[in-house]
mmCIF file of N, CA and C in Angstrom:
data_model
loop_
_atom_site.group_PDB
_atom_site.id
_atom_site.type_symbol
_atom_site.label_atom_id
_atom_site.label_comp_id
_atom_site.label_asym_id
_atom_site.label_seq_id
_atom_site.Cartn_x
_atom_site.Cartn_y
_atom_site.Cartn_z
ATOM 1 N N MET A 1 -3.462 -15.813 3.600
ATOM 2 C CA MET A 1 -3.359 -14.424 3.994
ATOM 3 C C MET A 1 -3.678 -13.541 2.793
ATOM 4 N N GLU A 2 -4.301 -12.449 3.045
ATOM 5 C CA GLU A 2 -4.657 -11.510 1.992
ATOM 6 C C GLU A 2 -3.525 -10.525 1.743
ATOM 7 N N CYS A 3 -3.663 -9.812 0.640
ATOM 8 C CA CYS A 3 -2.726 -8.752 0.295
ATOM 9 C C CYS A 3 -3.536 -7.503 0.011
ATOM 10 N N TRP A 4 -3.008 -6.369 0.360
ATOM 11 C CA TRP A 4 -3.686 -5.113 0.095
ATOM 12 C C TRP A 4 -2.665 -4.098 -0.407
ATOM 13 N N ALA A 5 -3.168 -3.090 -1.055
ATOM 14 C CA ALA A 5 -2.323 -1.986 -1.518
ATOM 15 C C ALA A 5 -3.118 -0.697 -1.419
ATOM 16 N N SER A 6 -2.420 0.375 -1.105
ATOM 17 C CA SER A 6 -3.066 1.679 -1.061
ATOM 18 C C SER A 6 -2.150 2.704 -1.719
ATOM 19 N N LEU A 7 -2.760 3.673 -2.353
ATOM 20 C CA LEU A 7 -2.029 4.724 -3.053
ATOM 21 C C LEU A 7 -2.173 6.027 -2.303
ATOM 22 N N SER A 8 -1.047 6.712 -2.127
ATOM 23 C CA SER A 8 -1.058 8.063 -1.576
ATOM 24 C C SER A 8 -0.046 8.889 -2.361
ATOM 25 N N LEU A 9 -0.061 10.181 -2.133
ATOM 26 C CA LEU A 9 0.864 11.074 -2.822
ATOM 27 C C LEU A 9 1.637 11.891 -1.798
ATOM 28 N N SER A 10 2.906 12.134 -2.076
ATOM 29 C CA SER A 10 3.735 13.019 -1.276
ATOM 30 C C SER A 10 4.379 14.001 -2.241
ATOM 31 N N ASP A 11 3.944 15.252 -2.195
ATOM 32 C CA ASP A 11 4.402 16.274 -3.144
ATOM 33 C C ASP A 11 4.221 15.795 -4.583
ATOM 34 N N GLY A 12 3.117 15.112 -4.845
ATOM 35 C CA GLY A 12 2.825 14.630 -6.190
ATOM 36 C C GLY A 12 3.481 13.315 -6.539
ATOM 37 N N ARG A 13 4.372 12.832 -5.693
ATOM 38 C CA ARG A 13 5.061 11.560 -5.934
ATOM 39 C C ARG A 13 4.191 10.413 -5.437
ATOM 40 N N PRO A 14 3.920 9.435 -6.297
ATOM 41 C CA PRO A 14 3.075 8.317 -5.874
ATOM 42 C C PRO A 14 3.799 7.380 -4.911
ATOM 43 N N ILE A 15 3.065 6.986 -3.886
ATOM 44 C CA ILE A 15 3.545 6.017 -2.913
ATOM 45 C C ILE A 15 2.500 4.908 -2.847
ATOM 46 N N ILE A 16 2.937 3.694 -3.112
ATOM 47 C CA ILE A 16 2.033 2.553 -2.994
ATOM 48 C C ILE A 16 2.520 1.701 -1.831
ATOM 49 N N ALA A 17 1.670 1.594 -0.827
ATOM 50 C CA ALA A 17 1.961 0.725 0.316
ATOM 51 C C ALA A 17 1.349 -0.638 0.024
ATOM 52 N N ILE A 18 2.137 -1.677 0.239
ATOM 53 C CA ILE A 18 1.676 -3.049 0.009
ATOM 54 C C ILE A 18 1.859 -3.821 1.312
ATOM 55 N N GLY A 19 0.820 -4.545 1.704
ATOM 56 C CA GLY A 19 0.892 -5.317 2.935
ATOM 57 C C GLY A 19 0.292 -6.693 2.772
ATOM 58 N N GLY A 20 0.628 -7.569 3.699
ATOM 59 C CA GLY A 20 0.100 -8.927 3.674
ATOM 60 C C GLY A 20 1.015 -9.865 2.920
ATOM 61 N N ALA A 21 0.410 -10.739 2.123
ATOM 62 C CA ALA A 21 1.162 -11.752 1.378
ATOM 63 C C ALA A 21 0.997 -11.529 -0.117
ATOM 64 N N LEU A 22 2.095 -11.247 -0.782
ATOM 65 C CA LEU A 22 2.088 -11.015 -2.221
ATOM 66 C C LEU A 22 2.492 -12.311 -2.907
ATOM 67 N N ASP A 23 1.501 -12.979 -3.489
ATOM 68 C CA ASP A 23 1.758 -14.280 -4.107
ATOM 69 C C ASP A 23 0.942 -14.431 -5.387
ATOM 70 N N LEU A 24 0.928 -15.620 -5.925
ATOM 71 C CA LEU A 24 0.254 -15.884 -7.197
ATOM 72 C C LEU A 24 -1.204 -15.443 -7.185
ATOM 73 N N SER A 25 -1.903 -15.662 -6.100
ATOM 74 C CA SER A 25 -3.321 -15.322 -6.056
ATOM 75 C C SER A 25 -3.588 -13.848 -5.786
ATOM 76 N N THR A 26 -2.635 -13.144 -5.191
ATOM 77 C CA THR A 26 -2.871 -11.742 -4.832
ATOM 78 C C THR A 26 -2.155 -10.741 -5.736
ATOM 79 N N ALA A 27 -1.211 -11.193 -6.524
ATOM 80 C CA ALA A 27 -0.398 -10.280 -7.336
ATOM 81 C C ALA A 27 -1.151 -9.579 -8.471
ATOM 82 N N PRO A 28 -2.078 -10.241 -9.192
ATOM 83 C CA PRO A 28 -2.693 -9.587 -10.357
ATOM 84 C C PRO A 28 -3.341 -8.224 -10.084
ATOM 85 N N PRO A 29 -4.167 -8.049 -9.049
ATOM 86 C CA PRO A 29 -4.737 -6.712 -8.845
ATOM 87 C C PRO A 29 -3.686 -5.669 -8.445
ATOM 88 N N ILE A 30 -2.674 -6.106 -7.718
ATOM 89 C CA ILE A 30 -1.599 -5.184 -7.335
ATOM 90 C C ILE A 30 -0.825 -4.766 -8.588
ATOM 91 N N ARG A 31 -0.590 -5.711 -9.473
ATOM 92 C CA ARG A 31 0.120 -5.417 -10.723
ATOM 93 C C ARG A 31 -0.662 -4.413 -11.565
ATOM 94 N N ARG A 32 -1.977 -4.573 -11.639
ATOM 95 C CA ARG A 32 -2.802 -3.614 -12.401
ATOM 96 C C ARG A 32 -2.710 -2.220 -11.784
ATOM 97 N N MET A 33 -2.743 -2.165 -10.470
ATOM 98 C CA MET A 33 -2.630 -0.877 -9.791
ATOM 99 C C MET A 33 -1.283 -0.226 -10.093
ATOM 100 N N LEU A 34 -0.204 -0.993 -9.962
ATOM 101 C CA LEU A 34 1.135 -0.463 -10.260
ATOM 102 C C LEU A 34 1.227 0.025 -11.695
ATOM 103 N N SER A 35 0.686 -0.752 -12.617
ATOM 104 C CA SER A 35 0.758 -0.378 -14.035
ATOM 105 C C SER A 35 0.043 0.936 -14.294
ATOM 106 N N SER A 36 -1.128 1.127 -13.693
ATOM 107 C CA SER A 36 -1.858 2.374 -13.930
ATOM 108 C C SER A 36 -1.113 3.571 -13.335
ATOM 109 N N VAL A 37 -0.464 3.391 -12.202
ATOM 110 C CA VAL A 37 0.311 4.479 -11.599
ATOM 111 C C VAL A 37 1.565 4.748 -12.425
ATOM 112 N N ILE A 38 2.238 3.709 -12.856
ATOM 113 C CA ILE A 38 3.456 3.873 -13.654
ATOM 114 C C ILE A 38 3.150 4.557 -14.975
ATOM 115 N N ASP A 39 1.977 4.327 -15.544
ATOM 116 C CA ASP A 39 1.587 4.994 -16.787
ATOM 117 C C ASP A 39 1.572 6.508 -16.636
ATOM 118 N N GLU A 40 1.435 6.993 -15.413
ATOM 119 C CA GLU A 40 1.384 8.436 -15.150
ATOM 120 C C GLU A 40 2.743 9.044 -14.815
ATOM 121 N N ILE A 41 3.787 8.211 -14.729
ATOM 122 C CA ILE A 41 5.117 8.727 -14.412
ATOM 123 C C ILE A 41 5.570 9.681 -15.506
ATOM 124 N N GLY A 42 6.081 10.813 -15.064
ATOM 125 C CA GLY A 42 6.560 11.812 -16.013
ATOM 126 C C GLY A 42 7.759 12.537 -15.458
ATOM 127 N N PRO A 43 8.231 13.539 -16.180
ATOM 128 C CA PRO A 43 9.450 14.241 -15.770
ATOM 129 C C PRO A 43 9.329 14.958 -14.418
ATOM 130 N N ASP A 44 8.112 15.399 -14.056
ATOM 131 C CA ASP A 44 7.952 16.098 -12.783
ATOM 132 C C ASP A 44 8.049 15.161 -11.588
ATOM 133 N N HIS A 45 7.611 13.931 -11.757
ATOM 134 C CA HIS A 45 7.618 12.944 -10.673
ATOM 135 C C HIS A 45 8.043 11.599 -11.251
ATOM 136 N N PRO A 46 9.342 11.425 -11.442
ATOM 137 C CA PRO A 46 9.823 10.239 -12.147
ATOM 138 C C PRO A 46 9.944 8.974 -11.307
ATOM 139 N N SER A 47 9.701 9.078 -9.999
ATOM 140 C CA SER A 47 9.890 7.866 -9.208
ATOM 141 C C SER A 47 8.597 7.412 -8.546
ATOM 142 N N LEU A 48 8.520 6.116 -8.371
ATOM 143 C CA LEU A 48 7.422 5.485 -7.663
ATOM 144 C C LEU A 48 8.015 4.878 -6.397
ATOM 145 N N VAL A 49 7.399 5.152 -5.279
ATOM 146 C CA VAL A 49 7.855 4.620 -4.009
ATOM 147 C C VAL A 49 6.954 3.452 -3.630
ATOM 148 N N LEU A 50 7.572 2.299 -3.386
ATOM 149 C CA LEU A 50 6.833 1.140 -2.894
ATOM 150 C C LEU A 50 7.151 0.967 -1.413
ATOM 151 N N ASP A 51 6.160 1.192 -0.590
ATOM 152 C CA ASP A 51 6.302 1.073 0.864
ATOM 153 C C ASP A 51 5.983 -0.372 1.240
ATOM 154 N N LEU A 52 7.006 -1.128 1.589
ATOM 155 C CA LEU A 52 6.852 -2.555 1.874
ATOM 156 C C LEU A 52 6.946 -2.872 3.372
ATOM 157 N N ARG A 53 6.766 -1.885 4.217
ATOM 158 C CA ARG A 53 6.906 -2.100 5.657
ATOM 159 C C ARG A 53 5.917 -3.113 6.211
ATOM 160 N N ARG A 54 4.785 -3.285 5.552
ATOM 161 C CA ARG A 54 3.769 -4.226 6.049
ATOM 162 C C ARG A 54 3.635 -5.474 5.179
ATOM 163 N N LEU A 55 4.588 -5.646 4.254
ATOM 164 C CA LEU A 55 4.578 -6.846 3.422
ATOM 165 C C LEU A 55 5.217 -7.983 4.205
ATOM 166 N N GLU A 56 4.440 -9.009 4.495
ATOM 167 C CA GLU A 56 4.917 -10.099 5.342
ATOM 168 C C GLU A 56 5.486 -11.278 4.562
ATOM 169 N N PHE A 57 5.066 -11.429 3.315
ATOM 170 C CA PHE A 57 5.490 -12.574 2.519
ATOM 171 C C PHE A 57 5.465 -12.187 1.046
ATOM 172 N N MET A 58 6.427 -12.747 0.280
ATOM 173 C CA MET A 58 6.449 -12.522 -1.160
ATOM 174 C C MET A 58 7.046 -13.754 -1.818
ATOM 175 N N ASP A 59 6.347 -14.287 -2.820
ATOM 176 C CA ASP A 59 6.891 -15.415 -3.576
ATOM 177 C C ASP A 59 7.370 -14.923 -4.939
ATOM 178 N N THR A 60 7.598 -15.835 -5.862
ATOM 179 C CA THR A 60 8.121 -15.451 -7.176
ATOM 180 C C THR A 60 7.167 -14.548 -7.944
ATOM 181 N N SER A 61 5.886 -14.638 -7.666
ATOM 182 C CA SER A 61 4.930 -13.726 -8.312
ATOM 183 C C SER A 61 5.182 -12.286 -7.863
ATOM 184 N N GLY A 62 5.509 -12.115 -6.602
ATOM 185 C CA GLY A 62 5.856 -10.791 -6.099
ATOM 186 C C GLY A 62 7.159 -10.284 -6.687
ATOM 187 N N LEU A 63 8.127 -11.177 -6.840
ATOM 188 C CA LEU A 63 9.389 -10.801 -7.476
ATOM 189 C C LEU A 63 9.147 -10.358 -8.914
ATOM 190 N N ALA A 64 8.321 -11.106 -9.636
ATOM 191 C CA ALA A 64 8.002 -10.750 -11.019
ATOM 192 C C ALA A 64 7.303 -9.395 -11.084
ATOM 193 N N LEU A 65 6.452 -9.120 -10.119
ATOM 194 C CA LEU A 65 5.759 -7.842 -10.068
ATOM 195 C C LEU A 65 6.752 -6.696 -9.897
ATOM 196 N N LEU A 66 7.719 -6.861 -9.005
ATOM 197 C CA LEU A 66 8.729 -5.816 -8.793
ATOM 198 C C LEU A 66 9.586 -5.607 -10.039
ATOM 199 N N ILE A 67 9.961 -6.691 -10.683
ATOM 200 C CA ILE A 67 10.764 -6.578 -11.909
ATOM 201 C C ILE A 67 9.965 -5.861 -12.993
ATOM 202 N N HIS A 68 8.710 -6.221 -13.137
ATOM 203 C CA HIS A 68 7.844 -5.577 -14.132
ATOM 204 C C HIS A 68 7.703 -4.076 -13.832
ATOM 205 N N ALA A 69 7.484 -3.739 -12.570
ATOM 206 C CA ALA A 69 7.339 -2.329 -12.194
ATOM 207 C C ALA A 69 8.609 -1.554 -12.509
ATOM 208 N N ARG A 70 9.739 -2.123 -12.174
ATOM 209 C CA ARG A 70 11.028 -1.453 -12.444
ATOM 210 C C ARG A 70 11.232 -1.240 -13.941
ATOM 211 N N ARG A 71 10.989 -2.281 -14.716
ATOM 212 C CA ARG A 71 11.175 -2.196 -16.161
ATOM 213 C C ARG A 71 10.223 -1.164 -16.780
ATOM 214 N N SER A 72 8.971 -1.202 -16.376
ATOM 215 C CA SER A 72 7.983 -0.260 -16.921
ATOM 216 C C SER A 72 8.323 1.179 -16.554
ATOM 217 N N ALA A 73 8.741 1.401 -15.316
ATOM 218 C CA ALA A 73 9.117 2.751 -14.894
ATOM 219 C C ALA A 73 10.332 3.244 -15.668
ATOM 220 N N ARG A 74 11.328 2.396 -15.850
ATOM 221 C CA ARG A 74 12.530 2.781 -16.596
ATOM 222 C C ARG A 74 12.206 3.123 -18.040
ATOM 223 N N GLU A 75 11.261 2.416 -18.652
ATOM 224 C CA GLU A 75 10.859 2.714 -20.031
ATOM 225 C C GLU A 75 10.275 4.113 -20.138
ATOM 226 N N ARG A 76 9.762 4.641 -19.039
ATOM 227 C CA ARG A 76 9.166 5.979 -19.023
ATOM 228 C C ARG A 76 10.126 7.010 -18.419
ATOM 229 N N GLY A 77 11.370 6.596 -18.185
ATOM 230 C CA GLY A 77 12.367 7.498 -17.624
ATOM 231 C C GLY A 77 12.288 7.627 -16.120
ATOM 232 N N GLY A 78 11.618 6.701 -15.471
ATOM 233 C CA GLY A 78 11.447 6.772 -14.032
ATOM 234 C C GLY A 78 12.171 5.666 -13.295
ATOM 235 N N THR A 79 11.956 5.625 -12.001
ATOM 236 C CA THR A 79 12.558 4.616 -11.139
ATOM 237 C C THR A 79 11.513 4.107 -10.148
ATOM 238 N N VAL A 80 11.832 2.986 -9.555
ATOM 239 C CA VAL A 80 11.045 2.442 -8.443
ATOM 240 C C VAL A 80 11.994 2.308 -7.268
ATOM 241 N N VAL A 81 11.608 2.880 -6.135
ATOM 242 C CA VAL A 81 12.398 2.740 -4.921
ATOM 243 C C VAL A 81 11.572 1.990 -3.886
ATOM 244 N N LEU A 82 12.258 1.268 -3.015
ATOM 245 C CA LEU A 82 11.600 0.467 -1.993
ATOM 246 C C LEU A 82 11.847 1.070 -0.623
ATOM 247 N N VAL A 83 10.851 0.964 0.234
ATOM 248 C CA VAL A 83 10.962 1.473 1.598
ATOM 249 C C VAL A 83 10.580 0.374 2.582
ATOM 250 N N GLY A 84 11.377 0.262 3.642
ATOM 251 C CA GLY A 84 11.013 -0.596 4.755
ATOM 252 C C GLY A 84 10.903 -2.068 4.428
ATOM 253 N N VAL A 85 11.849 -2.577 3.678
ATOM 254 C CA VAL A 85 11.811 -3.994 3.311
ATOM 255 C C VAL A 85 12.084 -4.826 4.572
ATOM 256 N N VAL A 86 11.091 -5.600 4.971
ATOM 257 C CA VAL A 86 11.219 -6.410 6.190
ATOM 258 C C VAL A 86 12.218 -7.539 5.959
ATOM 259 N N PRO A 87 12.833 -8.056 7.028
ATOM 260 C CA PRO A 87 13.884 -9.073 6.871
ATOM 261 C C PRO A 87 13.500 -10.272 6.008
ATOM 262 N N ARG A 88 12.308 -10.793 6.171
ATOM 263 C CA ARG A 88 11.899 -11.969 5.389
ATOM 264 C C ARG A 88 11.896 -11.663 3.892
ATOM 265 N N VAL A 89 11.365 -10.515 3.514
ATOM 266 C CA VAL A 89 11.309 -10.113 2.100
ATOM 267 C C VAL A 89 12.701 -9.733 1.615
ATOM 268 N N ARG A 90 13.474 -9.077 2.464
ATOM 269 C CA ARG A 90 14.845 -8.700 2.102
ATOM 270 C C ARG A 90 15.678 -9.939 1.758
ATOM 271 N N ARG A 91 15.506 -11.009 2.524
ATOM 272 C CA ARG A 91 16.246 -12.244 2.239
ATOM 273 C C ARG A 91 15.885 -12.798 0.861
ATOM 274 N N VAL A 92 14.610 -12.772 0.525
ATOM 275 C CA VAL A 92 14.169 -13.254 -0.798
ATOM 276 C C VAL A 92 14.805 -12.402 -1.895
ATOM 277 N N LEU A 93 14.773 -11.087 -1.725
ATOM 278 C CA LEU A 93 15.363 -10.189 -2.724
ATOM 279 C C LEU A 93 16.873 -10.384 -2.816
ATOM 280 N N ALA A 94 17.526 -10.582 -1.692
ATOM 281 C CA ALA A 94 18.980 -10.768 -1.694
ATOM 282 C C ALA A 94 19.365 -12.098 -2.331
ATOM 283 N N LYS A 95 18.658 -13.160 -2.009
ATOM 284 C CA LYS A 95 18.985 -14.480 -2.553
ATOM 285 C C LYS A 95 18.787 -14.558 -4.059
ATOM 286 N N THR A 96 17.912 -13.738 -4.579
ATOM 287 C CA THR A 96 17.650 -13.731 -6.024
ATOM 288 C C THR A 96 18.438 -12.625 -6.740
ATOM 289 N N ASN A 97 19.307 -11.939 -5.997
ATOM 290 C CA ASN A 97 20.125 -10.844 -6.532
ATOM 291 C C ASN A 97 19.289 -9.684 -7.068
ATOM 292 N N LEU A 98 18.076 -9.539 -6.594
ATOM 293 C CA LEU A 98 17.232 -8.427 -7.035
ATOM 294 C C LEU A 98 17.367 -7.202 -6.142
ATOM 295 N N LEU A 99 17.872 -7.381 -4.958
ATOM 296 C CA LEU A 99 18.013 -6.263 -4.036
ATOM 297 C C LEU A 99 18.894 -5.168 -4.626
ATOM 298 N N SER A 100 19.898 -5.574 -5.375
ATOM 299 C CA SER A 100 20.832 -4.598 -5.953
ATOM 300 C C SER A 100 20.207 -3.770 -7.076
ATOM 301 N N LEU A 101 19.062 -4.177 -7.586
ATOM 302 C CA LEU A 101 18.409 -3.438 -8.668
ATOM 303 C C LEU A 101 17.631 -2.220 -8.179
ATOM 304 N N PHE A 102 17.391 -2.158 -6.889
ATOM 305 C CA PHE A 102 16.549 -1.111 -6.327
ATOM 306 C C PHE A 102 17.311 -0.283 -5.308
ATOM 307 N N THR A 103 16.962 0.982 -5.234
ATOM 308 C CA THR A 103 17.393 1.806 -4.118
ATOM 309 C C THR A 103 16.433 1.489 -2.987
ATOM 310 N N VAL A 104 16.986 1.179 -1.822
ATOM 311 C CA VAL A 104 16.170 0.773 -0.681
ATOM 312 C C VAL A 104 16.386 1.759 0.467
ATOM 313 N N TYR A 105 15.286 2.260 0.995
ATOM 314 C CA TYR A 105 15.329 3.176 2.128
ATOM 315 C C TYR A 105 14.700 2.518 3.342
ATOM 316 N N THR A 106 15.149 2.924 4.505
ATOM 317 C CA THR A 106 14.580 2.420 5.750
ATOM 318 C C THR A 106 13.285 3.132 6.072
ATOM 319 N N GLU A 107 13.288 4.447 5.897
ATOM 320 C CA GLU A 107 12.144 5.274 6.263
ATOM 321 C C GLU A 107 11.504 5.926 5.036
ATOM 322 N N LEU A 108 10.222 6.120 5.111
ATOM 323 C CA LEU A 108 9.483 6.745 4.019
ATOM 324 C C LEU A 108 9.972 8.170 3.773
ATOM 325 N N THR A 109 10.321 8.883 4.828
ATOM 326 C CA THR A 109 10.790 10.265 4.678
ATOM 327 C C THR A 109 12.084 10.343 3.876
ATOM 328 N N GLU A 110 12.913 9.305 3.971
ATOM 329 C CA GLU A 110 14.145 9.267 3.168
ATOM 330 C C GLU A 110 13.815 9.154 1.681
ATOM 331 N N ALA A 111 12.839 8.340 1.369
ATOM 332 C CA ALA A 111 12.483 8.091 -0.025
ATOM 333 C C ALA A 111 11.770 9.262 -0.664
ATOM 334 N N THR A 112 10.999 9.984 0.139
ATOM 335 C CA THR A 112 10.210 11.086 -0.421
ATOM 336 C C THR A 112 10.886 12.432 -0.261
ATOM 337 N N GLY A 113 11.896 12.486 0.602
ATOM 338 C CA GLY A 113 12.581 13.759 0.813
ATOM 339 C C GLY A 113 11.753 14.751 1.595
ATOM 340 N N SER A 114 10.718 14.264 2.277
ATOM 341 C CA SER A 114 9.881 15.185 3.055
ATOM 342 C C SER A 114 9.910 14.840 4.521
#
């Protein structure tokens, strides 16, 4: 299965939607995309929203990507929030105790405040 990502903005706040299967073979381009967006995090828009409503699968490479994104955003004074974590991905995050590291919203409007 393939993985895709798209970038959009809501009131200047970056939203990256990720769908498909995030694994060893698909994570590198997504990681580069996240890194370039996180490099732009500043005081006006300190959070990055990851819309995971269409993410069907995630292995340890996906977990590493989320940890890297969180760490990089925090180094710049920002945060990463998750939206729409599907049950399969939520179980992976919960079993690895990573779910508690992120603020998780059900709906995109909750995360963006719009």
